[in-house]
Amino acid sequence: MAETLRMPEVAANTAEALLASWNVGLNTPYAAGDPIVTVETEKAVVEVEAENDGVLLRLLVEAGTTVTVGTPIAVWGAADEPVSEVDALVASLGTGAAPATASSASVTASAPAPQERATPAGTNAPAPTEAARDGSERVFASPLARRLARASGIDLRAVVGTGPHGRIRRSDVEAAVVRSAGPAETLPADTMPAIPSTGVASAGVASTEVPSAVAPAAGARFVDVPNSRMRGAIARRLTESKQNTPHFYLRAGARVDALLELRQQINAGQGVKVSINDLLVKAIASAHVSVPAMNVQWNDTSIRHFSGVDIAVAVATDGGLVTPVVRDVGSLSMSAVATATKDLIARAKERRLRQDELEGGTISITNLGMYGTEDFAAIINPPQAAILAVGAVRQEAVVDDGAIGIASVLRLTLAVDHRSVDGATAAQWMTALVEVLEHPLRILL
């Protein structure tokens, strides 16, 4: 019996999502657990797995369309379902099938060949979108890159990909847009956000038309590019945080010569290499154990206290900032923390994070030290209680017992939500963090 496949709620309180690609072609058998469709939220890409064996009989929504949660997107069933029954089901839904040419193109452009299995969610390997260059050669491009190319009139066959295995990324298409526009467009490619789908059609489905970059007037030295879904989400959440969350800030400097020496010793052995940020994540967990009143989230009617320590790590991607969460850091070994952060960072850059990996946590860490930034203040990600901003390690003059010496100093700025944490509590926590960083063997305990 033919059944309806509807747009799932891939994230809590999500009203709509983008149908990025169909991973299975029409009338191609799939098994339970196979990823049949890829859905994008504002900050994550989710592969929706089949609950049962079956065949896609009709595609009701084209790839690249924004769809309201619960909207029918396809009809599935057995391979021998009577056509009349499928037609009757589609008619009862009050929607027609997606145009055959568009459906075929979207599946060809995004689905792996029958002998290739799509990469399951949660793995490190990217799941590139494939589009035929000619009869034998394929173009590997992300869904974002494909939509931007379509909106800007860029032929992907002429774009050189800089991603893994030559995969075309958003930044590659943006660079091609700038080159094709001529000298009037002078913005560098890495400053241009992706172009999102907009417009609303009937039956809860947004139009597949995507706005192109607004052409500048003759001689203009700028180009207007519509904000991406991710950029819009970042703008909305950070504005809400600054408007509604009473921030206060604490600053400290930690002497980290011993910490740097410990990292060197750890990395001298075999196994996963540990970064300064990995050590800081473990140090934060240790400070949370020492001052559990910081391990909280603010709710309108309560302050939620946690037993385990979940820490969000800020990751800069082509589309914007994301903060995947490392779970139960206190129970992880140093190498396990390093492995977890490397995995999350790699998948964040390819937009392969699951939605649940972006939720939760009581504190975030953001690090600009690799750019030489000495110190800065960050914006809290509600309902988390705080965010720690980490600067660069600098050689500075210090005084010990009246004698001047040189030490490696790390500048830290803690932004705290005053609704859930008082100033004295935050100060105790910062003291505990500095103590751990200056006596780093405690991190390994």
Short mmCIF file of N, CA, C and O in Angstrom, two decimals, residues 174-277:
data_model
loop_
_atom_site.label_atom_id
_atom_site.label_comp_id
_atom_site.label_asym_id
_atom_site.label_seq_id
_atom_site.Cartn_x
_atom_site.Cartn_y
_atom_site.Cartn_z
N GLU A 174 31.19 31.40 -4.93
CA GLU A 174 31.19 32.84 -4.68
C GLU A 174 32.35 33.52 -5.40
O GLU A 174 32.21 34.62 -5.93
N ALA A 175 33.52 32.85 -5.40
CA ALA A 175 34.66 33.40 -6.12
C ALA A 175 34.37 33.48 -7.62
O ALA A 175 34.73 34.45 -8.29
N ALA A 176 33.68 32.46 -8.14
CA ALA A 176 33.32 32.47 -9.56
C ALA A 176 32.32 33.58 -9.86
O ALA A 176 32.36 34.20 -10.92
N VAL A 177 31.41 33.86 -8.91
CA VAL A 177 30.45 34.95 -9.10
C VAL A 177 31.18 36.27 -9.22
O VAL A 177 30.88 37.10 -10.10
N VAL A 178 32.15 36.50 -8.34
CA VAL A 178 32.90 37.75 -8.37
C VAL A 178 33.68 37.88 -9.67
O VAL A 178 33.71 38.93 -10.30
N ARG A 179 34.33 36.77 -10.09
CA ARG A 179 35.11 36.82 -11.34
C ARG A 179 34.22 37.11 -12.54
O ARG A 179 34.59 37.88 -13.44
N SER A 180 33.04 36.50 -12.56
CA SER A 180 32.17 36.66 -13.73
C SER A 180 31.53 38.04 -13.78
O SER A 180 31.10 38.50 -14.84
N ALA A 181 31.46 38.72 -12.63
CA ALA A 181 30.80 40.03 -12.59
C ALA A 181 31.67 41.14 -13.13
O ALA A 181 31.19 42.22 -13.44
N GLY A 182 32.98 40.92 -13.21
CA GLY A 182 33.85 41.95 -13.75
C GLY A 182 34.37 42.88 -12.67
O GLY A 182 34.13 42.71 -11.49
N PRO A 183 35.07 43.95 -13.07
CA PRO A 183 35.74 44.83 -12.12
C PRO A 183 34.82 45.63 -11.22
O PRO A 183 35.23 46.14 -10.21
N ALA A 184 33.52 45.75 -11.56
CA ALA A 184 32.63 46.54 -10.72
C ALA A 184 32.41 45.88 -9.38
O ALA A 184 32.09 46.53 -8.40
N GLU A 185 32.56 44.55 -9.29
CA GLU A 185 32.34 43.83 -8.05
C GLU A 185 33.70 43.56 -7.42
O GLU A 185 34.47 42.75 -7.92
N THR A 186 33.97 44.20 -6.29
CA THR A 186 35.31 44.13 -5.73
C THR A 186 35.37 43.44 -4.39
O THR A 186 36.43 43.36 -3.79
N LEU A 187 34.23 42.93 -3.88
CA LEU A 187 34.30 42.24 -2.59
C LEU A 187 35.03 40.92 -2.74
O LEU A 187 34.82 40.20 -3.70
N PRO A 188 35.90 40.54 -1.78
CA PRO A 188 36.52 39.23 -1.82
C PRO A 188 35.49 38.15 -1.61
O PRO A 188 34.50 38.34 -0.92
N ALA A 189 35.76 36.97 -2.19
CA ALA A 189 34.77 35.90 -2.14
C ALA A 189 34.46 35.46 -0.74
O ALA A 189 33.33 35.10 -0.43
N ASP A 190 35.46 35.48 0.18
CA ASP A 190 35.21 34.93 1.50
C ASP A 190 34.39 35.86 2.39
O ASP A 190 34.12 35.54 3.53
N THR A 191 33.98 37.04 1.88
CA THR A 191 33.10 37.91 2.66
C THR A 191 31.66 37.79 2.22
O THR A 191 30.79 38.44 2.78
N MET A 192 31.38 36.97 1.24
CA MET A 192 30.04 36.91 0.67
C MET A 192 29.28 35.71 1.21
O MET A 192 29.70 34.58 1.06
N PRO A 193 28.11 35.92 1.84
CA PRO A 193 27.33 34.81 2.35
C PRO A 193 26.60 34.08 1.24
O PRO A 193 26.46 34.58 0.13
N ALA A 194 26.12 32.87 1.58
CA ALA A 194 25.40 32.06 0.60
C ALA A 194 24.05 32.67 0.30
O ALA A 194 23.48 33.41 1.10
N ILE A 195 23.51 32.35 -0.87
CA ILE A 195 22.21 32.87 -1.29
C ILE A 195 21.15 31.83 -0.95
O ILE A 195 21.22 30.69 -1.39
N PRO A 196 20.16 32.18 -0.14
CA PRO A 196 19.18 31.20 0.30
C PRO A 196 17.98 31.13 -0.61
O PRO A 196 17.74 31.99 -1.46
N SER A 197 17.15 30.07 -0.40
CA SER A 197 15.87 29.98 -1.06
C SER A 197 14.89 30.90 -0.37
O SER A 197 14.89 31.02 0.85
N THR A 198 14.03 31.58 -1.13
CA THR A 198 13.01 32.43 -0.53
C THR A 198 11.73 32.27 -1.30
O THR A 198 11.66 31.58 -2.31
N GLY A 199 10.70 32.96 -0.82
CA GLY A 199 9.42 32.93 -1.48
C GLY A 199 8.55 31.82 -0.92
O GLY A 199 9.04 30.80 -0.48
N VAL A 200 7.23 32.01 -0.91
CA VAL A 200 6.33 31.03 -0.34
C VAL A 200 5.29 30.65 -1.36
O VAL A 200 4.71 31.48 -2.03
N ALA A 201 5.05 29.35 -1.50
CA ALA A 201 4.03 28.85 -2.40
C ALA A 201 2.96 28.17 -1.57
O ALA A 201 2.98 28.19 -0.36
N SER A 202 2.02 27.49 -2.24
CA SER A 202 0.91 26.86 -1.54
C SER A 202 1.34 25.56 -0.89
O SER A 202 2.43 25.06 -1.11
N ALA A 203 0.45 25.00 -0.08
CA ALA A 203 0.64 23.71 0.57
C ALA A 203 1.86 23.67 1.46
O ALA A 203 2.47 22.63 1.64
N GLY A 204 2.24 24.81 2.02
CA GLY A 204 3.34 24.86 2.98
C GLY A 204 4.71 24.71 2.37
O GLY A 204 5.67 24.44 3.05
N VAL A 205 4.83 24.89 1.06
CA VAL A 205 6.11 24.71 0.38
C VAL A 205 6.59 26.06 -0.15
O VAL A 205 5.84 26.75 -0.84
N ALA A 206 7.80 26.42 0.17
CA ALA A 206 8.36 27.67 -0.34
C ALA A 206 8.79 27.51 -1.78
O ALA A 206 9.13 26.42 -2.23
N SER A 207 8.77 28.59 -2.50
CA SER A 207 9.18 28.57 -3.90
C SER A 207 10.63 28.17 -4.04
O SER A 207 11.45 28.46 -3.17
N THR A 208 10.97 27.51 -5.13
CA THR A 208 12.36 27.13 -5.38
C THR A 208 13.14 28.26 -6.02
O THR A 208 14.34 28.12 -6.24
N GLU A 209 12.48 29.37 -6.34
CA GLU A 209 13.21 30.49 -6.92
C GLU A 209 14.16 31.07 -5.88
O GLU A 209 13.78 31.32 -4.74
N VAL A 210 15.39 31.31 -6.24
CA VAL A 210 16.40 31.83 -5.34
C VAL A 210 16.85 33.19 -5.83
O VAL A 210 17.18 33.35 -7.00
N PRO A 211 16.85 34.22 -4.97
CA PRO A 211 17.25 35.55 -5.43
C PRO A 211 18.73 35.58 -5.80
O PRO A 211 19.56 35.03 -5.10
N SER A 212 19.02 36.24 -6.89
CA SER A 212 20.42 36.40 -7.29
C SER A 212 21.00 37.63 -6.61
O SER A 212 20.29 38.46 -6.07
N ALA A 213 22.31 37.72 -6.68
CA ALA A 213 22.97 38.92 -6.16
C ALA A 213 22.44 40.13 -6.93
O ALA A 213 22.25 40.09 -8.14
N VAL A 214 22.15 41.22 -6.21
CA VAL A 214 21.63 42.42 -6.85
C VAL A 214 22.74 43.09 -7.64
O VAL A 214 23.79 43.41 -7.10
N ALA A 215 22.52 43.26 -8.92
CA ALA A 215 23.56 43.83 -9.78
C ALA A 215 23.79 45.29 -9.41
O ALA A 215 22.85 46.06 -9.30
N PRO A 216 25.06 45.68 -9.21
CA PRO A 216 25.35 47.07 -8.87
C PRO A 216 25.21 47.98 -10.08
O PRO A 216 25.28 47.54 -11.22
N ALA A 217 25.00 49.27 -9.81
CA ALA A 217 24.96 50.24 -10.90
C ALA A 217 26.34 50.35 -11.53
O ALA A 217 27.35 49.95 -10.95
N ALA A 218 26.37 50.90 -12.73
CA ALA A 218 27.64 51.04 -13.44
C ALA A 218 28.63 51.82 -12.58
O ALA A 218 28.32 52.89 -12.08
N GLY A 219 29.83 51.27 -12.41
CA GLY A 219 30.87 51.92 -11.64
C GLY A 219 30.80 51.69 -10.14
O GLY A 219 31.68 52.14 -9.41
N ALA A 220 29.75 51.02 -9.66
CA ALA A 220 29.63 50.77 -8.22
C ALA A 220 30.72 49.81 -7.76
O ALA A 220 31.14 48.92 -8.50
N ARG A 221 31.17 49.96 -6.52
CA ARG A 221 32.23 49.13 -5.98
C ARG A 221 31.70 48.21 -4.88
O ARG A 221 32.33 48.04 -3.84
N PHE A 222 30.53 47.65 -5.08
CA PHE A 222 29.95 46.73 -4.11
C PHE A 222 28.99 45.81 -4.83
O PHE A 222 28.62 46.04 -5.99
N VAL A 223 28.59 44.76 -4.13
CA VAL A 223 27.55 43.87 -4.63
C VAL A 223 26.74 43.43 -3.43
O VAL A 223 27.28 43.12 -2.37
N ASP A 224 25.41 43.45 -3.53
CA ASP A 224 24.51 43.02 -2.46
C ASP A 224 24.14 41.56 -2.67
O ASP A 224 23.60 41.20 -3.72
N VAL A 225 24.41 40.74 -1.68
CA VAL A 225 24.06 39.32 -1.74
C VAL A 225 23.11 39.01 -0.59
O VAL A 225 23.40 39.34 0.57
N PRO A 226 21.95 38.40 -0.86
CA PRO A 226 21.00 38.09 0.21
C PRO A 226 21.63 37.22 1.30
O PRO A 226 22.50 36.40 1.03
N ASN A 227 21.18 37.42 2.53
CA ASN A 227 21.70 36.64 3.64
C ASN A 227 21.27 35.19 3.54
O ASN A 227 20.16 34.87 3.14
N SER A 228 22.18 34.30 3.95
CA SER A 228 21.87 32.87 3.99
C SER A 228 20.98 32.58 5.19
O SER A 228 20.84 33.41 6.11
N ARG A 229 20.39 31.39 5.21
CA ARG A 229 19.58 30.97 6.36
C ARG A 229 20.43 30.97 7.63
O ARG A 229 19.99 31.42 8.69
N MET A 230 21.68 30.48 7.53
CA MET A 230 22.53 30.43 8.71
C MET A 230 22.87 31.84 9.20
O MET A 230 22.82 32.13 10.40
N ARG A 231 23.21 32.73 8.26
CA ARG A 231 23.56 34.09 8.66
C ARG A 231 22.36 34.78 9.32
O ARG A 231 22.51 35.52 10.31
N GLY A 232 21.17 34.54 8.80
CA GLY A 232 19.98 35.10 9.41
C GLY A 232 19.75 34.57 10.81
O GLY A 232 19.36 35.32 11.72
N ALA A 233 19.99 33.27 11.00
CA ALA A 233 19.82 32.67 12.33
C ALA A 233 20.84 33.23 13.31
O ALA A 233 20.51 33.52 14.47
N ILE A 234 22.08 33.38 12.86
CA ILE A 234 23.13 33.93 13.73
C ILE A 234 22.76 35.36 14.14
O ILE A 234 22.85 35.72 15.32
N ALA A 235 22.34 36.16 13.18
CA ALA A 235 21.98 37.54 13.47
C ALA A 235 20.84 37.62 14.47
O ALA A 235 20.86 38.42 15.42
N ARG A 236 19.84 36.77 14.27
CA ARG A 236 18.66 36.81 15.15
C ARG A 236 19.01 36.39 16.58
O ARG A 236 18.66 37.07 17.55
N ARG A 237 19.76 35.28 16.70
CA ARG A 237 20.05 34.76 18.04
C ARG A 237 21.01 35.68 18.81
O ARG A 237 20.84 35.89 20.02
N LEU A 238 22.02 36.22 18.14
CA LEU A 238 22.97 37.08 18.84
C LEU A 238 22.32 38.41 19.24
O LEU A 238 22.61 38.96 20.31
N THR A 239 21.45 38.92 18.37
CA THR A 239 20.73 40.14 18.73
C THR A 239 19.83 39.90 19.94
O THR A 239 19.79 40.71 20.88
N GLU A 240 19.12 38.77 19.94
CA GLU A 240 18.27 38.43 21.08
C GLU A 240 19.10 38.28 22.35
O GLU A 240 18.68 38.71 23.44
N SER A 241 20.27 37.68 22.22
CA SER A 241 21.11 37.48 23.40
C SER A 241 21.56 38.81 23.99
O SER A 241 21.46 39.03 25.21
N LYS A 242 22.04 39.73 23.15
CA LYS A 242 22.51 41.01 23.66
C LYS A 242 21.36 41.85 24.21
O LYS A 242 21.55 42.64 25.14
N GLN A 243 20.18 41.69 23.65
CA GLN A 243 19.05 42.48 24.11
C GLN A 243 18.44 41.92 25.39
O GLN A 243 17.99 42.69 26.26
N ASN A 244 18.43 40.60 25.53
CA ASN A 244 17.68 39.96 26.62
C ASN A 244 18.55 39.35 27.71
O ASN A 244 18.04 39.05 28.79
N THR A 245 19.84 39.15 27.45
CA THR A 245 20.71 38.52 28.43
C THR A 245 21.61 39.57 29.06
O THR A 245 22.42 40.19 28.37
N PRO A 246 21.50 39.78 30.38
CA PRO A 246 22.37 40.77 31.05
C PRO A 246 23.79 40.22 31.19
O PRO A 246 24.08 39.44 32.10
N HIS A 247 24.67 40.62 30.29
CA HIS A 247 26.06 40.16 30.32
C HIS A 247 26.88 40.93 31.35
O HIS A 247 26.70 42.13 31.52
N PHE A 248 27.78 40.25 32.03
CA PHE A 248 28.88 40.93 32.71
C PHE A 248 30.15 40.15 32.41
O PHE A 248 30.11 38.97 32.02
N TYR A 249 31.31 40.80 32.59
CA TYR A 249 32.56 40.25 32.07
C TYR A 249 33.64 40.21 33.16
O TYR A 249 33.76 41.12 33.98
N LEU A 250 34.41 39.14 33.12
CA LEU A 250 35.58 38.99 33.97
C LEU A 250 36.79 38.71 33.09
O LEU A 250 36.68 37.96 32.11
N ARG A 251 37.91 39.29 33.43
CA ARG A 251 39.13 39.09 32.65
C ARG A 251 40.25 38.58 33.56
O ARG A 251 40.35 38.98 34.72
N ALA A 252 41.08 37.72 33.00
CA ALA A 252 42.19 37.17 33.77
C ALA A 252 43.30 36.79 32.82
O ALA A 252 43.09 36.60 31.61
N GLY A 253 44.50 36.66 33.37
CA GLY A 253 45.65 36.16 32.62
C GLY A 253 46.20 34.94 33.32
O GLY A 253 46.36 34.92 34.55
N ALA A 254 46.49 33.90 32.58
CA ALA A 254 47.03 32.67 33.14
C ALA A 254 48.42 32.42 32.58
O ALA A 254 48.63 32.52 31.37
N ARG A 255 49.38 32.10 33.45
CA ARG A 255 50.72 31.72 33.00
C ARG A 255 50.66 30.26 32.55
O ARG A 255 50.35 29.36 33.33
N VAL A 256 50.97 30.03 31.30
CA VAL A 256 50.72 28.71 30.72
C VAL A 256 52.00 28.03 30.24
O VAL A 256 51.94 27.13 29.39
N ASP A 257 53.15 28.39 30.78
CA ASP A 257 54.38 27.71 30.40
C ASP A 257 54.30 26.22 30.70
O ASP A 257 54.69 25.38 29.87
N ALA A 258 53.78 25.87 31.89
CA ALA A 258 53.65 24.46 32.26
C ALA A 258 52.63 23.76 31.37
O ALA A 258 52.79 22.58 31.01
N LEU A 259 51.56 24.47 30.99
CA LEU A 259 50.54 23.89 30.11
C LEU A 259 51.13 23.59 28.73
O LEU A 259 50.88 22.52 28.15
N LEU A 260 51.93 24.50 28.19
CA LEU A 260 52.56 24.28 26.89
C LEU A 260 53.54 23.12 26.95
O LEU A 260 53.65 22.34 26.00
N GLU A 261 54.24 23.00 28.05
CA GLU A 261 55.18 21.89 28.21
C GLU A 261 54.43 20.57 28.30
O GLU A 261 54.84 19.56 27.71
N LEU A 262 53.31 20.55 29.01
CA LEU A 262 52.50 19.33 29.11
C LEU A 262 51.98 18.93 27.73
O LEU A 262 52.02 17.74 27.37
N ARG A 263 51.50 19.88 26.94
CA ARG A 263 51.02 19.57 25.60
C ARG A 263 52.13 18.97 24.75
O ARG A 263 51.91 18.01 24.00
N GLN A 264 53.32 19.55 24.85
CA GLN A 264 54.46 19.03 24.09
C GLN A 264 54.76 17.59 24.47
O GLN A 264 55.02 16.75 23.61
N GLN A 265 54.70 17.28 25.75
CA GLN A 265 54.96 15.91 26.21
C GLN A 265 53.88 14.95 25.73
O GLN A 265 54.18 13.82 25.32
N ILE A 266 52.62 15.40 25.80
CA ILE A 266 51.52 14.54 25.34
C ILE A 266 51.66 14.23 23.86
O ILE A 266 51.52 13.08 23.42
N ASN A 267 51.98 15.25 23.07
CA ASN A 267 52.04 15.08 21.62
C ASN A 267 53.33 14.40 21.15
O ASN A 267 53.45 14.04 19.98
N ALA A 268 54.29 14.23 22.07
CA ALA A 268 55.52 13.53 21.70
C ALA A 268 55.27 12.05 21.54
O ALA A 268 56.03 11.35 20.86
N GLY A 269 54.19 11.56 22.14
CA GLY A 269 53.87 10.14 22.03
C GLY A 269 53.02 9.85 20.81
O GLY A 269 52.79 10.71 19.95
N GLN A 270 52.57 8.63 20.71
CA GLN A 270 51.73 8.20 19.60
C GLN A 270 50.27 8.58 19.89
O GLN A 270 49.89 8.85 21.02
N GLY A 271 49.47 8.58 18.86
CA GLY A 271 48.05 8.82 19.03
C GLY A 271 47.61 10.20 18.58
O GLY A 271 48.32 10.92 17.87
N VAL A 272 46.42 10.61 19.04
CA VAL A 272 45.80 11.86 18.63
C VAL A 272 46.58 13.05 19.19
O VAL A 272 46.97 13.05 20.35
N LYS A 273 46.84 14.03 18.35
CA LYS A 273 47.52 15.24 18.80
C LYS A 273 46.53 16.15 19.52
O LYS A 273 45.39 16.33 19.09
N VAL A 274 46.99 16.72 20.62
CA VAL A 274 46.15 17.55 21.48
C VAL A 274 46.46 19.02 21.23
O VAL A 274 47.64 19.42 21.19
N SER A 275 45.42 19.83 21.07
CA SER A 275 45.60 21.27 20.87
C SER A 275 45.46 22.01 22.20
O SER A 275 44.98 21.45 23.19
N ILE A 276 45.88 23.28 22.20
CA ILE A 276 45.67 24.12 23.37
C ILE A 276 44.18 24.20 23.70
O ILE A 276 43.78 24.16 24.87
N ASN A 277 43.37 24.29 22.67
CA ASN A 277 41.93 24.37 22.90
C ASN A 277 41.39 23.12 23.57
O ASN A 277 40.49 23.19 24.42
#
